[in-house]
């Protein structure tokens, strides 16, 4: 009997999925798989006509901005679920397809051709006394001493750079009206030709996704940069998921840049050959109209996001209220059961006899 009990315990303990290093990681997988994947947009050759890549000439980001790599989301979900990070966040270790893997800063330099030296921006944005007057002068042409979050006040090149960054390298879904301090700082450094640790920027972003595994994280983030992780795993460990890819690359288009950033040369090219077409020297009103449309669209998108947050909060409140009601009902049920049990024990112990005038056998 004892040996049978031991075998039973062993069989229960071996029920863990072999794709995870621990039961906690397997639980975290459910939280990651419930999160939405934000695909990074890729620059294609035709977009060079809009002078996008030259804006990033001071960086080594051109490779990942043009890297088109399909992958299966299961590999990325396993990587995030089993992820462990060193205190300095210079090495990511995980367990993918039943194999231990490591991605460190040198791998991002070797496989993604990123700069591995310079300031660590996640630390700089938290600890350093940043001169926002200098940053705002670069991004907006004013010298306000506090961070300005509005996107529509950015100069054209600043707006293009931050748009590419938030769509490809520091993916940020939802709010397109505002720009984060980190995004402002990165845009400023690129425009002023100031080098920074690009590999560490990617490592810190992936590390931030670890918050999803914690139950106290109420609202799940979108996960991103899976194409970079899976590309390195394929090149370094020859890891390829046996099923067809589920995540295909999404590309920027000329039309998207034309609608976001008015280019006066486009009108000249479109009207070439039409000699009778009157010239309209009004690029500024057209540009303002584009900014107004973009701002209205971004405001609508933000309002939708806020509405979804309100719905999530309402559902959480209803869930908490339901749990309180059920706890009260269970308490009342337990109280009734205790009373019934006490009455039953009384009859069993004393076996009281009914009065003679109610005895059916009398």
CSV table of C-alpha atoms in Angstrom, one decimal:
chain,number,residue,atom,x,y,z
A,1,UNK,CA,0.0,0.0,0.0
A,2,UNK,CA,2.8,2.4,0.8
A,3,UNK,CA,4.6,1.8,-2.5
A,4,UNK,CA,1.3,2.3,-4.3
A,5,UNK,CA,0.8,5.6,-2.6
A,6,UNK,CA,4.4,6.7,-3.6
A,7,UNK,CA,3.7,5.8,-7.2
A,8,UNK,CA,0.5,7.8,-7.1
A,9,UNK,CA,2.4,10.9,-5.8
A,10,UNK,CA,5.1,10.5,-8.5
A,11,UNK,CA,2.5,10.3,-11.3
A,12,UNK,CA,0.8,13.4,-10.0
A,13,UNK,CA,4.1,15.3,-9.8
A,14,UNK,CA,5.0,14.3,-13.4
A,15,UNK,CA,1.9,16.0,-14.8
A,16,UNK,CA,3.8,19.2,-15.6
A,17,UNK,CA,4.1,20.1,-19.3
A,18,UNK,CA,7.5,19.3,-20.6
A,19,UNK,CA,7.7,22.6,-22.4
A,20,UNK,CA,8.0,24.5,-19.1
A,21,UNK,CA,10.6,24.5,-16.4
A,22,UNK,CA,8.1,24.8,-13.6
A,23,UNK,CA,4.4,24.8,-12.8
A,24,UNK,CA,4.5,28.6,-12.3
A,25,UNK,CA,5.9,29.0,-15.8
A,26,UNK,CA,3.1,26.9,-17.2
A,27,UNK,CA,0.6,29.1,-15.4
A,28,UNK,CA,2.3,32.2,-16.8
A,29,UNK,CA,1.9,30.8,-20.3
A,30,UNK,CA,-1.9,31.2,-19.9
A,31,UNK,CA,-1.5,34.9,-19.1
A,32,UNK,CA,0.9,35.5,-22.0
A,33,UNK,CA,-1.3,33.6,-24.5
A,34,UNK,CA,-4.2,35.8,-23.4
A,35,UNK,CA,-2.3,38.9,-24.3
A,36,UNK,CA,-2.4,40.4,-27.8
A,37,UNK,CA,0.6,40.4,-30.1
A,38,UNK,CA,1.5,43.7,-31.6
A,39,UNK,CA,3.4,43.1,-34.8
A,40,UNK,CA,6.3,45.4,-35.6
A,41,UNK,CA,6.0,47.2,-38.9
A,42,UNK,CA,8.9,46.8,-41.4
A,43,UNK,CA,10.3,49.4,-43.8
A,44,UNK,CA,10.5,48.2,-47.4
A,45,UNK,CA,12.6,49.6,-50.2
A,46,UNK,CA,9.9,51.9,-51.6
A,47,UNK,CA,9.6,53.7,-48.3
A,48,UNK,CA,13.2,55.1,-48.8
A,49,UNK,CA,11.5,57.6,-51.2
A,50,UNK,CA,10.2,59.2,-48.1
A,51,UNK,CA,13.7,59.6,-46.6
A,52,UNK,CA,12.9,57.4,-43.6
A,53,UNK,CA,16.1,55.4,-43.2
A,54,UNK,CA,18.4,58.4,-43.6
A,55,UNK,CA,16.7,59.9,-40.5
A,56,UNK,CA,18.2,56.9,-38.6
A,57,UNK,CA,21.7,57.2,-40.1
A,58,UNK,CA,23.3,58.0,-36.7
A,59,UNK,CA,22.1,54.6,-35.3
A,60,UNK,CA,22.6,51.0,-36.1
A,61,UNK,CA,18.8,50.3,-36.2
A,62,UNK,CA,18.5,50.0,-40.0
A,63,UNK,CA,18.8,46.2,-39.9
A,64,UNK,CA,15.9,45.5,-37.6
A,65,UNK,CA,13.9,48.3,-39.2
A,66,UNK,CA,14.0,46.2,-42.5
A,67,UNK,CA,14.2,42.7,-41.0
A,68,UNK,CA,11.3,40.6,-42.4
A,69,UNK,CA,11.0,37.4,-40.4
A,70,UNK,CA,8.0,35.1,-40.0
A,71,UNK,CA,7.6,33.1,-36.8
A,72,UNK,CA,5.3,30.9,-34.8
A,73,UNK,CA,3.8,32.6,-31.8
A,74,UNK,CA,4.2,29.4,-29.7
A,75,UNK,CA,8.0,29.8,-29.7
A,76,UNK,CA,7.7,33.3,-28.4
A,77,UNK,CA,5.1,32.4,-25.8
A,78,UNK,CA,7.3,29.6,-24.5
A,79,UNK,CA,10.3,32.0,-24.4
A,80,UNK,CA,8.4,34.6,-22.3
A,81,UNK,CA,6.8,32.0,-20.0
A,82,UNK,CA,10.2,30.5,-19.1
A,83,UNK,CA,12.1,33.8,-19.1
A,84,UNK,CA,14.7,34.6,-16.5
A,85,UNK,CA,16.7,37.8,-16.5
A,86,UNK,CA,20.0,38.7,-14.8
A,87,UNK,CA,19.9,41.6,-12.4
A,88,UNK,CA,21.8,43.8,-14.9
A,89,UNK,CA,19.3,42.7,-17.7
A,90,UNK,CA,22.2,41.8,-20.0
A,91,UNK,CA,21.2,38.2,-20.4
A,92,UNK,CA,17.9,36.5,-21.1
A,93,UNK,CA,17.7,32.8,-20.4
A,94,UNK,CA,14.7,30.6,-21.2
A,95,UNK,CA,13.4,27.2,-22.3
A,96,UNK,CA,12.0,26.8,-25.8
A,97,UNK,CA,11.0,23.6,-27.5
A,98,UNK,CA,12.4,21.6,-24.6
A,99,UNK,CA,15.8,23.3,-25.0
A,100,UNK,CA,17.6,25.8,-22.8
A,101,UNK,CA,18.4,29.0,-24.6
A,102,UNK,CA,20.3,32.2,-23.8
A,103,UNK,CA,20.1,35.6,-25.5
A,104,UNK,CA,22.6,38.2,-24.3
A,105,UNK,CA,23.7,41.6,-25.4
A,106,UNK,CA,26.4,40.3,-27.6
A,107,UNK,CA,23.9,38.2,-29.5
A,108,UNK,CA,21.9,41.4,-30.3
A,109,UNK,CA,25.1,42.9,-31.5
A,110,UNK,CA,26.1,39.9,-33.6
A,111,UNK,CA,22.8,38.9,-35.1
A,112,UNK,CA,20.9,42.2,-35.2
A,113,UNK,CA,23.9,44.5,-35.7
A,114,UNK,CA,22.9,46.8,-32.8
A,115,UNK,CA,25.1,49.1,-30.9
A,116,UNK,CA,26.0,47.5,-27.5
A,117,UNK,CA,27.7,50.5,-25.9
A,118,UNK,CA,26.4,53.9,-24.7
A,119,UNK,CA,23.8,55.1,-22.2
A,120,UNK,CA,21.2,52.8,-20.9
A,121,UNK,CA,18.0,54.8,-21.7
A,122,UNK,CA,15.6,53.0,-19.2
A,123,UNK,CA,18.0,54.0,-16.4
A,124,UNK,CA,18.7,57.4,-17.8
A,125,UNK,CA,15.0,58.3,-18.0
A,126,UNK,CA,14.5,57.3,-14.3
A,127,UNK,CA,17.6,58.7,-12.7
A,128,UNK,CA,19.1,61.5,-14.7
A,129,UNK,CA,18.0,65.1,-14.5
A,130,UNK,CA,17.0,65.4,-18.2
A,131,UNK,CA,16.9,68.9,-19.7
A,132,UNK,CA,13.5,68.8,-21.3
A,133,UNK,CA,14.1,72.3,-22.6
A,134,UNK,CA,16.8,70.9,-24.8
A,135,UNK,CA,14.7,67.9,-25.8
A,136,UNK,CA,11.6,70.1,-26.6
A,137,UNK,CA,13.9,72.5,-28.6
A,138,UNK,CA,14.9,69.5,-30.8
A,139,UNK,CA,11.5,67.9,-31.1
A,140,UNK,CA,9.2,70.9,-31.1
A,141,UNK,CA,11.2,74.1,-31.6
A,142,UNK,CA,10.3,75.5,-28.1
A,143,UNK,CA,12.2,75.4,-24.8
A,144,UNK,CA,9.5,74.3,-22.3
A,145,UNK,CA,11.1,72.9,-19.2
A,146,UNK,CA,8.7,70.0,-18.8
A,147,UNK,CA,8.0,67.0,-21.0
A,148,UNK,CA,5.3,67.6,-23.6
A,149,UNK,CA,3.3,64.5,-24.4
A,150,UNK,CA,1.3,65.6,-27.4
A,151,UNK,CA,2.3,64.1,-30.7
A,152,UNK,CA,0.7,66.7,-33.0
A,153,UNK,CA,3.1,69.4,-31.8
A,154,UNK,CA,6.2,67.6,-33.0
A,155,UNK,CA,8.2,68.8,-35.9
A,156,UNK,CA,7.9,66.7,-39.1
A,157,UNK,CA,11.2,64.7,-38.7
A,158,UNK,CA,10.5,64.1,-35.0
A,159,UNK,CA,7.1,62.9,-35.8
A,160,UNK,CA,8.3,60.5,-38.5
A,161,UNK,CA,11.0,59.1,-36.2
A,162,UNK,CA,8.7,58.6,-33.2
A,163,UNK,CA,6.1,57.0,-35.4
A,164,UNK,CA,8.6,54.4,-36.7
A,165,UNK,CA,10.0,53.8,-33.3
A,166,UNK,CA,6.6,53.2,-31.6
A,167,UNK,CA,5.6,51.0,-34.6
A,168,UNK,CA,8.7,48.9,-34.9
A,169,UNK,CA,11.3,49.1,-32.0
A,170,UNK,CA,9.3,50.3,-29.0
A,171,UNK,CA,5.9,49.0,-29.9
A,172,UNK,CA,3.1,51.0,-28.2
A,173,UNK,CA,-0.5,50.0,-29.0
A,174,UNK,CA,-3.5,52.1,-28.3
A,175,UNK,CA,-2.7,55.7,-27.4
A,176,UNK,CA,-1.4,57.6,-30.5
A,177,UNK,CA,-2.1,61.1,-29.1
A,178,UNK,CA,0.6,61.1,-26.5
A,179,UNK,CA,4.3,60.3,-26.6
A,180,UNK,CA,6.1,58.8,-23.6
A,181,UNK,CA,9.2,60.4,-22.0
A,182,UNK,CA,11.3,57.4,-23.1
A,183,UNK,CA,10.1,57.8,-26.7
A,184,UNK,CA,10.8,61.5,-26.6
A,185,UNK,CA,14.3,60.9,-25.3
A,186,UNK,CA,15.2,58.3,-28.0
A,187,UNK,CA,13.8,60.6,-30.7
A,188,UNK,CA,15.9,63.5,-29.4
A,189,UNK,CA,19.1,61.4,-29.3
A,190,UNK,CA,18.6,60.1,-32.9
A,191,UNK,CA,18.0,63.7,-34.2
A,192,UNK,CA,21.0,65.0,-32.4
A,193,UNK,CA,23.3,62.1,-33.6
A,194,UNK,CA,23.9,61.0,-30.0
A,195,UNK,CA,24.8,57.3,-29.7
A,196,UNK,CA,23.1,55.1,-27.1
A,197,UNK,CA,22.9,51.4,-26.1
A,198,UNK,CA,20.5,50.1,-28.7
A,199,UNK,CA,20.8,46.4,-27.6
A,200,UNK,CA,20.0,47.3,-24.0
A,201,UNK,CA,16.9,49.2,-25.2
A,202,UNK,CA,15.6,45.9,-26.7
A,203,UNK,CA,16.5,43.8,-23.7
A,204,UNK,CA,14.8,46.2,-21.3
A,205,UNK,CA,11.7,46.2,-23.4
A,206,UNK,CA,11.5,42.4,-23.4
A,207,UNK,CA,12.2,42.3,-19.7
A,208,UNK,CA,9.3,44.7,-19.1
A,209,UNK,CA,6.9,42.1,-20.6
A,210,UNK,CA,7.7,39.8,-17.6
A,211,UNK,CA,5.1,41.9,-15.6
A,212,UNK,CA,2.4,40.0,-17.5
A,213,UNK,CA,3.2,36.8,-15.6
A,214,UNK,CA,2.3,38.3,-12.2
A,215,UNK,CA,-1.3,37.9,-11.1
A,216,UNK,CA,-1.4,41.4,-9.7
A,217,UNK,CA,-1.0,42.8,-13.2
A,218,UNK,CA,-4.7,43.6,-13.8
A,219,UNK,CA,-4.5,44.7,-17.4
A,220,UNK,CA,-2.4,42.6,-19.7
A,221,UNK,CA,0.1,44.4,-22.0
A,222,UNK,CA,0.5,43.7,-25.7
A,223,UNK,CA,3.5,41.6,-26.4
A,224,UNK,CA,5.9,42.4,-29.2
A,225,UNK,CA,9.3,41.9,-30.8
A,226,UNK,CA,8.7,38.1,-31.2
A,227,UNK,CA,10.3,38.3,-34.7
A,228,UNK,CA,13.6,39.5,-33.2
A,229,UNK,CA,13.6,36.8,-30.5
A,230,UNK,CA,12.7,34.0,-32.9
A,231,UNK,CA,15.2,35.2,-35.5
A,232,UNK,CA,18.1,35.0,-33.0
A,233,UNK,CA,16.9,31.6,-31.8
A,234,UNK,CA,16.9,30.3,-35.4
A,235,UNK,CA,20.3,31.7,-36.2
A,236,UNK,CA,22.0,30.8,-32.9
A,237,UNK,CA,20.3,27.4,-32.1
A,238,UNK,CA,18.7,26.5,-35.4
A,239,UNK,CA,15.4,26.4,-33.6
A,240,UNK,CA,12.5,26.3,-36.1
A,241,UNK,CA,8.9,25.5,-35.0
A,242,UNK,CA,7.7,22.4,-36.9
A,243,UNK,CA,4.4,24.1,-37.9
A,244,UNK,CA,3.9,26.9,-40.4
A,245,UNK,CA,4.4,30.5,-39.1
A,246,UNK,CA,1.4,32.2,-37.5
A,247,UNK,CA,2.9,35.7,-37.4
A,248,UNK,CA,3.8,37.3,-40.7
A,249,UNK,CA,5.6,40.6,-41.1
A,250,UNK,CA,3.5,43.8,-41.6
A,251,UNK,CA,5.0,46.5,-43.7
A,252,UNK,CA,4.9,50.3,-43.8
A,253,UNK,CA,3.4,51.6,-47.0
A,254,UNK,CA,4.0,54.8,-48.9
A,255,UNK,CA,0.3,55.6,-48.5
A,256,UNK,CA,0.6,55.5,-44.7
A,257,UNK,CA,3.4,58.0,-44.7
A,258,UNK,CA,1.7,60.1,-47.3
A,259,UNK,CA,-1.4,60.4,-45.2
A,260,UNK,CA,0.4,61.0,-41.9
A,261,UNK,CA,3.1,63.4,-43.1
A,262,UNK,CA,2.2,65.8,-45.9
A,263,UNK,CA,4.9,65.8,-48.6
A,264,UNK,CA,4.7,68.8,-50.9
A,265,UNK,CA,6.8,67.0,-53.6
A,266,UNK,CA,4.0,64.5,-54.0
A,267,UNK,CA,1.6,67.1,-55.3
A,268,UNK,CA,4.3,68.3,-57.7
A,269,UNK,CA,4.9,64.8,-59.0
A,270,UNK,CA,1.2,64.1,-59.4
A,271,UNK,CA,0.5,67.3,-61.3
A,272,UNK,CA,3.5,66.9,-63.6
A,273,UNK,CA,2.5,67.3,-67.2
A,274,UNK,CA,-0.7,69.2,-66.4
A,275,UNK,CA,0.4,72.7,-67.5
A,276,UNK,CA,-2.9,74.3,-66.9
A,277,UNK,CA,-3.1,73.2,-63.3
A,278,UNK,CA,-2.9,76.3,-61.1
A,279,UNK,CA,-0.2,76.4,-58.4
A,280,UNK,CA,-1.6,76.6,-54.9
A,281,UNK,CA,1.1,77.8,-52.5
A,282,UNK,CA,-0.7,76.7,-49.4
A,283,UNK,CA,1.2,73.8,-48.0
A,284,UNK,CA,0.8,75.0,-44.4
A,285,UNK,CA,-3.0,74.9,-44.3
A,286,UNK,CA,-2.9,71.5,-46.0
A,287,UNK,CA,-0.4,70.3,-43.4
A,288,UNK,CA,-2.5,71.7,-40.6
A,289,UNK,CA,-5.5,69.9,-42.0
A,290,UNK,CA,-3.6,66.7,-42.0
A,291,UNK,CA,-2.6,67.3,-38.4
A,292,UNK,CA,-6.2,68.0,-37.4
A,293,UNK,CA,-7.4,64.8,-39.0
A,294,UNK,CA,-4.7,62.8,-37.3
A,295,UNK,CA,-5.3,64.4,-33.9
A,296,UNK,CA,-9.1,63.7,-34.2
A,297,UNK,CA,-8.4,60.1,-35.2
A,298,UNK,CA,-5.9,59.7,-32.3
A,299,UNK,CA,-8.4,61.2,-29.9
A,300,UNK,CA,-11.1,58.8,-31.0
A,301,UNK,CA,-8.6,55.9,-30.6
A,302,UNK,CA,-7.7,57.0,-27.1
A,303,UNK,CA,-11.4,57.4,-26.2
A,304,UNK,CA,-12.0,53.9,-27.3
A,305,UNK,CA,-9.1,52.7,-25.1
A,306,UNK,CA,-10.4,54.6,-22.1
A,307,UNK,CA,-13.9,53.1,-22.7
A,308,UNK,CA,-12.4,49.6,-22.7
A,309,UNK,CA,-10.6,50.4,-19.5
A,310,UNK,CA,-13.9,51.5,-18.0
A,311,UNK,CA,-15.5,48.2,-19.1
A,312,UNK,CA,-12.7,46.2,-17.6
A,313,UNK,CA,-13.0,48.1,-14.3
A,314,UNK,CA,-16.8,47.6,-14.3
A,315,UNK,CA,-16.4,43.9,-14.9
A,316,UNK,CA,-13.8,43.7,-12.1
A,317,UNK,CA,-16.2,45.5,-9.8
A,318,UNK,CA,-19.0,43.2,-10.6
A,319,UNK,CA,-16.8,40.2,-10.1
A,320,UNK,CA,-15.7,41.4,-6.7
A,321,UNK,CA,-19.3,42.1,-5.7
A,322,UNK,CA,-20.4,38.6,-6.9
A,323,UNK,CA,-17.6,37.1,-4.8
A,324,UNK,CA,-18.7,39.0,-1.8
A,325,UNK,CA,-22.4,37.9,-2.3
A,326,UNK,CA,-21.3,34.3,-2.8
A,327,UNK,CA,-19.2,34.4,0.4
A,328,UNK,CA,-22.2,35.8,2.3
A,329,UNK,CA,-24.4,33.0,0.9
A,330,UNK,CA,-21.9,30.3,1.8
A,331,UNK,CA,-21.7,31.8,5.4
A,332,UNK,CA,-25.4,31.6,5.8
A,333,UNK,CA,-25.5,28.1,4.4
A,334,UNK,CA,-22.8,27.0,6.8
A,335,UNK,CA,-24.7,28.6,9.7
A,336,UNK,CA,-27.9,26.7,8.7
A,337,UNK,CA,-26.0,23.4,8.3
A,338,UNK,CA,-24.5,23.9,11.8
A,339,UNK,CA,-27.9,24.4,13.3
A,340,UNK,CA,-29.4,21.4,11.6
A,341,UNK,CA,-26.4,19.3,12.7
A,342,UNK,CA,-26.8,20.5,16.3
A,343,UNK,CA,-30.5,19.6,16.3
A,344,UNK,CA,-29.7,16.2,14.8
A,345,UNK,CA,-27.1,15.5,17.4
A,346,UNK,CA,-29.6,16.4,20.1
A,347,UNK,CA,-32.2,13.9,18.8
A,348,UNK,CA,-29.5,11.2,18.5
A,349,UNK,CA,-28.1,11.8,22.0
A,350,UNK,CA,-31.4,12.1,24.0
A,351,UNK,CA,-33.9,10.4,21.7
A,352,UNK,CA,-36.8,12.4,23.1
A,353,UNK,CA,-40.2,10.6,23.0
A,354,UNK,CA,-43.3,12.4,21.6
A,355,UNK,CA,-46.2,13.2,24.0
A,356,UNK,CA,-48.6,10.4,24.7
A,357,UNK,CA,-51.5,12.1,23.0
A,358,UNK,CA,-49.4,12.4,19.8
A,359,UNK,CA,-48.0,8.9,19.9
A,360,UNK,CA,-49.5,7.1,16.8
A,361,UNK,CA,-48.9,3.7,18.5
A,362,UNK,CA,-51.0,4.6,21.5
